[in-house]
């Protein structure tokens, strides 16, 4: 049985090995401190009062009864946010952005989604805070909710914001609109391209809002001291992002805000935005005591940031030889209550796997009365790939060409120009497609069908950028010959391990001698979020560069000790040696032991914003079984193939590929925000928001294709985003193979499958 | 010569011109040259002396990290692309 | 409103006395009253298993047990598995198989797995998947968790 | 959660007294897997929670081939399916007891609680009805017995008066050539609410070729669990065949009055009642023939 395969070209001492992660023991014995685990002297507990309506005007808020409730220490509303006292003139161009950010934290004039925070209470314990919050009286004027991009874009649609205009690369529309932005990309002449095609397929697709589904709820604890110093503890993918967002919304200098990132119970893109942190800060400011807020699961679903629901139309044409002649798509992704859906990245990812002569893409960022959407693993790319890869499957069928053969004939490769302009450097899509085609899974026919069950196989590919962004590392050589690596990147799932491995590799010392840790925002240079599959690449480069610096300092120190010239000393395999005098030789540990008496510690730091993004491609194969009587789809076999560049810790790379695939399976089959006619989410629990459980999944086989990224010394690309891109279409394609029905709306629930089978039979 | 690719949505300003070659050593100069030929285009790309926040500039396929100070090579290609938010896992 | 209730119980083999309100769940008692934050809250309604503890040897969701209900009973939490001699075989297997990513569901999975393997160290993949159906993990896709439990079972036979 | 008081009576009379003193502001707790979630979510509010687990009769579980099965109202699911004799005699009940929630929930949740909670989707209720379960009730005005199919009166509501409590559910001893089964349809493979559920219980004649009697009950297709009497009766005296089973499934559909909601549509639910009725009848027949 095939399980996990690594296709390596280069072997290293530490890179590519599978050591135990440095933070592992604390996490298996329950000692690791996650955000909700924090406690402080005098800690108060907060509760947020949230809107029951999806769209309403707030007419009044009366907190008097709650204020008098025993045990209550502070109550805040939007009036306590600085925005309430700032004029449009004072804020100038930044007015609207601040209004949106401030209103998102605590609703000002209008509530724009069910769960929108309206007020918050701090009290001696969480139960009292909850009781008091219920005593706050809010009078609303209900407004009609706008729940889908199609509704929101229709003529005469109810507007969420009176002052939101469509921005089209700097061009602003004349009238207010729910469309916050429109982008267009073009190459060649699509009309001509379609004319040249033998087969043209055009289809529309819709996907529901889905949630990242991290198990740890959002949390935020803050202490606002009398001198204005604000300390924040929270679970976040980026402590510096929290700091800047807090500074913006609270109009408080970044120098007075210290954010300490706690261990993180899952993010997947959903733990970048601030929610509870500014509320905890304001409640602390008012009460003079530290305040902790933790969402319950209902709040996580209703008031954090799901991934965008979408409407996508795709049209593709190909010659009879299976060469693409034109690719066109319109993509509207919902942003939730405030602008910022990943429509533009969805557009850039849509046809990224293909080299085609003519293309036209229109992308729309659309506001609706849902919680403001956030990133979710390769934001925008899964929705786009679902549509595009479904159409590709249909093209293959119409042309009678094997799906891998078709993809190989049109595959993006080094030198292919993407529609938005840039040209690919060395990428590994072709290698992935070839690995997939020759994989045991694809070479083994789909099992025979037991009675009443329909089986089929689907394949799809996917893309993500893996851009670098800013990272910082501080390295210190300890007297015992170990090296402390302090970084600004929080550890979502093995970052400490992958950074320690790269440091060990760069220095040539033992993995166990690297001591990685994560710093607060006062203790390290600016570091962008852990996300976008950037961290192993960019923070890895930072530690590799700092390691080179450490080596140079050690050479200098050895030279000083030996009274030799620096250029006569070299560092080889963690040994300092004189190039011509073999007597002069010191191991790494020996020199470390002498540092304190020969001039003090040796340290190095690196702040980097690296070029050399290592674009990542994935190809997935899935076998499904459909119960003809119930419409239920079971996953029988699943294989994920991906070019991750060099896999630093293959176990965690496989884990990313398996986890991304599992999330994609949930997205494809069962996960969705279910809204009633009033725009209220009705399935905000893990019971009714059906994420895959252990029984829903088979083992997920992986193939790591290692096409080295030329932009990283060990060839690292990054892994976490791409694996969620192909599953949606792969499963839809498999269901088609099994049933003959094209499912053009996600999730493909048993009810939808039944409906489709009934329409197919004409019953 | 630096080659600048004009995004579809700015082509009305350039009268349909899709590509533009100019001499420049950094991005600021590129945009100045563009604006000399196609007045008004700078306002679409730059705000408060910086590249607009929803926009990124790719030079030879790499997203510019130095803003307007980013160097351009003799034969560089310059593309204006939307900024992508922090995707994440 | 009467005051809190006194409860005496055995937690991780030690006698513990505490005061709690009847409305406080065992999960709240562990985390907020006793400072044992290894047991995690994921949903507070029995649908994720992050708060799994052993209650008189049976696995339960501690969010669905009241603190007052453990009077005179025995509770084992994640903090009670490792000994001075080292990690429990399940903990070791989770580390070696990279069966945790973010780690928030890990204590619940390890305690739940103990409930199974103490009785059935030879549990196969299907049995493990069925037993762990009440524990959600969003990072791993369960593959490496199931392998870790199979591995630990081998060592516990 | 709002403040609650908690009492741990040791006898039925003590418990009845406590319940009577608070009327509808008191509620008995067994496993608490429904009650605590409802109290926390504000869907139910009480002042007093009365622990059922210290009362011997509510923790009793006894079975004999002569007298049948008594399951105390607070007996958790795992105790039921861990008992080999019961598992063998009442496989239809085991089908339900082993799929309510996950293993953690089954360590606490009871059939008594499931019945009292009176959810239309309660998984154990159709097999309890199909197997002819009887609710034994104690109260300040004495005790009474109510057939399981008459116990639920609306979503979340049951026949218990203030000051009354469920003591046990009693089942008749299984007769020769009988079999039962419960199946539900859920989108996931566990940990889910039934879109539709069907419990069937049948008795065959000695030849195993003809139905003597049958009882069929449905979940999630009406405000309360449905006893589809006509569907079961339609099989009495009929041969075991695809046609008779099909006919019974059509009668089961006729007894269903589902609504469309986020878990399923009317058409889907009616269809599933048919599918599950056929599947459970076939399983029950197989079990009846096998033992």
Tab-separated table of N, CA, C and O in Angstrom, chain A residues 127 130-131 134 627 629-630 632 634 670 674 682-683 686-688 690-691 693 695-696 750-751 754 758 763, chain D residues 1-3 40 185-193 195 261-263 265 267-268 271-272 275-276 278-279:
chain	number	residue	atom	x	y	z
A	127	UNK	N	-19.762	34.190	34.176
A	127	UNK	CA	-21.220	34.030	34.301
A	127	UNK	C	-21.886	35.363	34.630
A	127	UNK	O	-22.945	35.685	34.083
A	130	UNK	N	-21.964	37.505	31.578
A	130	UNK	CA	-23.013	37.057	30.665
A	130	UNK	C	-24.389	37.536	31.145
A	130	UNK	O	-25.209	38.002	30.338
A	131	UNK	N	-24.622	37.421	32.449
A	131	UNK	CA	-25.908	37.863	32.995
A	131	UNK	C	-26.091	39.372	32.772
A	131	UNK	O	-27.170	39.836	32.385
A	134	UNK	N	-26.936	40.528	29.213
A	134	UNK	CA	-28.347	40.343	28.842
A	134	UNK	C	-29.205	41.522	29.289
A	134	UNK	O	-30.325	41.693	28.809
A	627	UNK	N	-23.938	6.740	-2.565
A	627	UNK	CA	-25.078	5.872	-2.263
A	627	UNK	C	-26.267	6.381	-3.080
A	627	UNK	O	-26.789	7.462	-2.837
A	629	UNK	N	-29.252	5.601	-3.118
A	629	UNK	CA	-30.514	5.761	-2.390
A	629	UNK	C	-30.540	6.970	-1.460
A	629	UNK	O	-31.609	7.493	-1.153
A	630	UNK	N	-29.389	7.343	-0.948
A	630	UNK	CA	-29.375	8.427	0.045
A	630	UNK	C	-28.624	9.669	-0.426
A	630	UNK	O	-28.715	10.718	0.187
A	632	UNK	N	-25.483	10.036	-0.283
A	632	UNK	CA	-24.296	10.233	0.549
A	632	UNK	C	-23.039	9.878	-0.233
A	632	UNK	O	-23.002	8.893	-0.968
A	634	UNK	N	-19.023	8.986	0.057
A	634	UNK	CA	-17.921	8.579	0.925
A	634	UNK	C	-16.609	8.648	0.157
A	634	UNK	O	-16.568	8.346	-1.038
A	670	UNK	N	-19.855	18.862	2.884
A	670	UNK	CA	-20.840	19.107	3.934
A	670	UNK	C	-20.795	20.472	4.592
A	670	UNK	O	-21.759	20.864	5.238
A	674	UNK	N	-25.389	27.997	7.059
A	674	UNK	CA	-26.790	27.922	6.665
A	674	UNK	C	-27.511	29.122	7.261
A	674	UNK	O	-27.529	29.294	8.480
A	682	UNK	N	-27.982	29.455	11.256
A	682	UNK	CA	-28.756	28.542	12.096
A	682	UNK	C	-27.993	27.267	12.451
A	682	UNK	O	-28.532	26.403	13.129
A	683	UNK	N	-26.767	27.155	11.970
A	683	UNK	CA	-26.017	25.923	12.275
A	683	UNK	C	-24.663	26.235	12.919
A	683	UNK	O	-23.646	25.643	12.579
A	686	UNK	N	-20.542	22.782	16.210
A	686	UNK	CA	-19.805	21.693	15.567
A	686	UNK	C	-20.704	20.489	15.284
A	686	UNK	O	-20.297	19.558	14.603
A	687	UNK	N	-21.924	20.516	15.817
A	687	UNK	CA	-22.859	19.443	15.505
A	687	UNK	C	-23.441	19.644	14.100
A	687	UNK	O	-23.527	18.718	13.305
A	688	UNK	N	-23.830	20.887	13.822
A	688	UNK	CA	-24.526	21.157	12.572
A	688	UNK	C	-23.644	21.767	11.485
A	688	UNK	O	-24.022	21.795	10.324
A	690	UNK	N	-20.799	20.693	9.750
A	690	UNK	CA	-20.262	19.342	9.766
A	690	UNK	C	-18.858	19.241	9.195
A	690	UNK	O	-18.679	18.964	8.019
A	691	UNK	N	-17.868	19.430	10.056
A	691	UNK	CA	-16.488	19.210	9.630
A	691	UNK	C	-16.227	17.701	9.647
A	691	UNK	O	-16.832	16.982	10.422
A	693	UNK	N	-15.114	14.125	10.518
A	693	UNK	CA	-14.626	13.436	11.706
A	693	UNK	C	-13.749	12.273	11.246
A	693	UNK	O	-13.669	11.985	10.048
A	695	UNK	N	-14.069	9.213	11.183
A	695	UNK	CA	-14.722	8.149	10.422
A	695	UNK	C	-15.065	8.560	8.993
A	695	UNK	O	-15.446	7.735	8.187
A	696	UNK	N	-14.971	9.852	8.724
A	696	UNK	CA	-15.349	10.318	7.385
A	696	UNK	C	-14.202	10.230	6.392
A	696	UNK	O	-14.404	10.464	5.201
A	750	UNK	N	-25.781	15.397	0.572
A	750	UNK	CA	-26.596	14.265	0.110
A	750	UNK	C	-27.910	14.725	-0.524
A	750	UNK	O	-28.352	14.145	-1.519
A	751	UNK	N	-28.514	15.773	0.045
A	751	UNK	CA	-29.766	16.278	-0.512
A	751	UNK	C	-29.591	16.768	-1.941
A	751	UNK	O	-30.430	16.497	-2.810
A	754	UNK	N	-29.108	13.773	-4.262
A	754	UNK	CA	-30.397	13.126	-4.537
A	754	UNK	C	-31.195	13.917	-5.564
A	754	UNK	O	-31.730	13.359	-6.526
A	758	UNK	N	-32.370	12.611	-9.147
A	758	UNK	CA	-33.787	12.600	-9.524
A	758	UNK	C	-34.013	13.356	-10.832
A	758	UNK	O	-34.755	12.893	-11.705
A	763	UNK	N	-37.369	12.115	-12.663
A	763	UNK	CA	-38.454	11.852	-11.704
A	763	UNK	C	-38.627	13.030	-10.765
A	763	UNK	O	-37.736	13.812	-10.550
D	1	UNK	N	-24.173	30.563	31.889
D	1	UNK	CA	-25.359	29.866	32.381
D	1	UNK	C	-25.882	30.579	33.620
D	1	UNK	O	-25.098	31.027	34.454
D	2	UNK	N	-27.207	30.661	33.738
D	2	UNK	CA	-27.791	31.257	34.936
D	2	UNK	C	-27.530	30.357	36.139
D	2	UNK	O	-27.250	29.174	36.005
D	3	UNK	N	-27.683	30.960	37.314
D	3	UNK	CA	-27.471	30.212	38.548
D	3	UNK	C	-28.438	29.031	38.607
D	3	UNK	O	-29.610	29.159	38.241
D	40	UNK	N	-27.058	26.160	28.959
D	40	UNK	CA	-25.976	27.074	28.584
D	40	UNK	C	-26.385	27.954	27.410
D	40	UNK	O	-26.039	29.128	27.365
D	185	UNK	N	-30.323	8.323	8.831
D	185	UNK	CA	-29.473	8.876	7.786
D	185	UNK	C	-28.866	10.177	8.276
D	185	UNK	O	-29.571	11.093	8.716
D	186	UNK	N	-27.518	10.245	8.204
D	186	UNK	CA	-26.800	11.486	8.541
D	186	UNK	C	-25.748	11.725	7.469
D	186	UNK	O	-25.259	10.781	6.860
D	187	UNK	N	-25.406	12.991	7.224
D	187	UNK	CA	-24.393	13.267	6.209
D	187	UNK	C	-22.994	12.821	6.624
D	187	UNK	O	-22.197	12.417	5.799
D	188	UNK	N	-22.671	12.938	7.926
D	188	UNK	CA	-21.379	12.428	8.375
D	188	UNK	C	-21.553	10.959	8.751
D	188	UNK	O	-22.647	10.409	8.665
D	189	UNK	N	-20.469	10.341	9.217
D	189	UNK	CA	-20.579	8.928	9.581
D	189	UNK	C	-20.864	8.690	11.056
D	189	UNK	O	-21.115	7.567	11.467
D	190	UNK	N	-20.792	9.736	11.879
D	190	UNK	CA	-21.194	9.706	13.285
D	190	UNK	C	-21.377	11.160	13.687
D	190	UNK	O	-21.195	12.059	12.887
D	191	UNK	N	-21.698	11.393	14.972
D	191	UNK	CA	-21.746	12.744	15.507
D	191	UNK	C	-22.649	13.657	14.684
D	191	UNK	O	-22.225	14.685	14.174
D	192	UNK	N	-23.885	13.256	14.523
D	192	UNK	CA	-24.748	14.053	13.665
D	192	UNK	C	-26.204	13.859	14.098
D	192	UNK	O	-26.524	12.934	14.836
D	193	UNK	N	-27.074	14.743	13.628
D	193	UNK	CA	-28.501	14.652	13.931
D	193	UNK	C	-29.186	13.963	12.754
D	193	UNK	O	-28.945	14.324	11.599
D	195	UNK	N	-31.264	13.084	9.779
D	195	UNK	CA	-32.135	13.737	8.794
D	195	UNK	C	-33.465	12.990	8.782
D	195	UNK	O	-34.533	13.572	8.664
D	261	UNK	N	-35.989	21.900	6.372
D	261	UNK	CA	-35.151	22.801	7.163
D	261	UNK	C	-33.709	22.601	6.732
D	261	UNK	O	-33.448	21.956	5.712
D	262	UNK	N	-32.777	23.144	7.519
D	262	UNK	CA	-31.388	23.092	7.070
D	262	UNK	C	-30.843	21.669	6.995
D	262	UNK	O	-29.841	21.425	6.357
D	263	UNK	N	-31.502	20.734	7.649
D	263	UNK	CA	-30.981	19.370	7.631
D	263	UNK	C	-31.549	18.542	6.489
D	263	UNK	O	-31.029	17.478	6.173
D	265	UNK	N	-34.932	18.326	3.136
D	265	UNK	CA	-36.196	18.801	2.588
D	265	UNK	C	-37.279	17.756	2.837
D	265	UNK	O	-36.984	16.614	3.187
D	267	UNK	N	-39.155	16.322	0.599
D	267	UNK	CA	-39.055	15.230	-0.365
D	267	UNK	C	-37.937	14.258	0.024
D	267	UNK	O	-38.102	13.031	-0.030
D	268	UNK	N	-36.802	14.843	0.426
D	268	UNK	CA	-35.657	14.015	0.814
D	268	UNK	C	-36.011	13.148	2.019
D	268	UNK	O	-35.702	11.959	2.071
D	271	UNK	N	-38.431	10.377	1.161
D	271	UNK	CA	-37.682	9.361	0.422
D	271	UNK	C	-36.839	8.515	1.378
D	271	UNK	O	-36.810	7.289	1.283
D	272	UNK	N	-36.164	9.195	2.324
D	272	UNK	CA	-35.289	8.479	3.258
D	272	UNK	C	-36.093	7.551	4.175
D	272	UNK	O	-35.619	6.475	4.534
D	275	UNK	N	-36.445	4.465	2.185
D	275	UNK	CA	-35.181	3.728	2.082
D	275	UNK	C	-34.862	3.042	3.408
D	275	UNK	O	-34.531	1.849	3.454
D	276	UNK	N	-34.971	3.816	4.511
D	276	UNK	CA	-34.559	3.277	5.811
D	276	UNK	C	-35.546	2.229	6.324
D	276	UNK	O	-35.148	1.293	7.006
D	278	UNK	N	-37.159	0.136	4.447
D	278	UNK	CA	-36.803	-1.099	3.732
D	278	UNK	C	-35.515	-1.704	4.294
D	278	UNK	O	-35.434	-2.899	4.558
D	279	UNK	N	-34.524	-0.842	4.505
D	279	UNK	CA	-33.246	-1.369	4.990
D	279	UNK	C	-33.389	-1.973	6.390
D	279	UNK	O	-32.848	-3.040	6.665
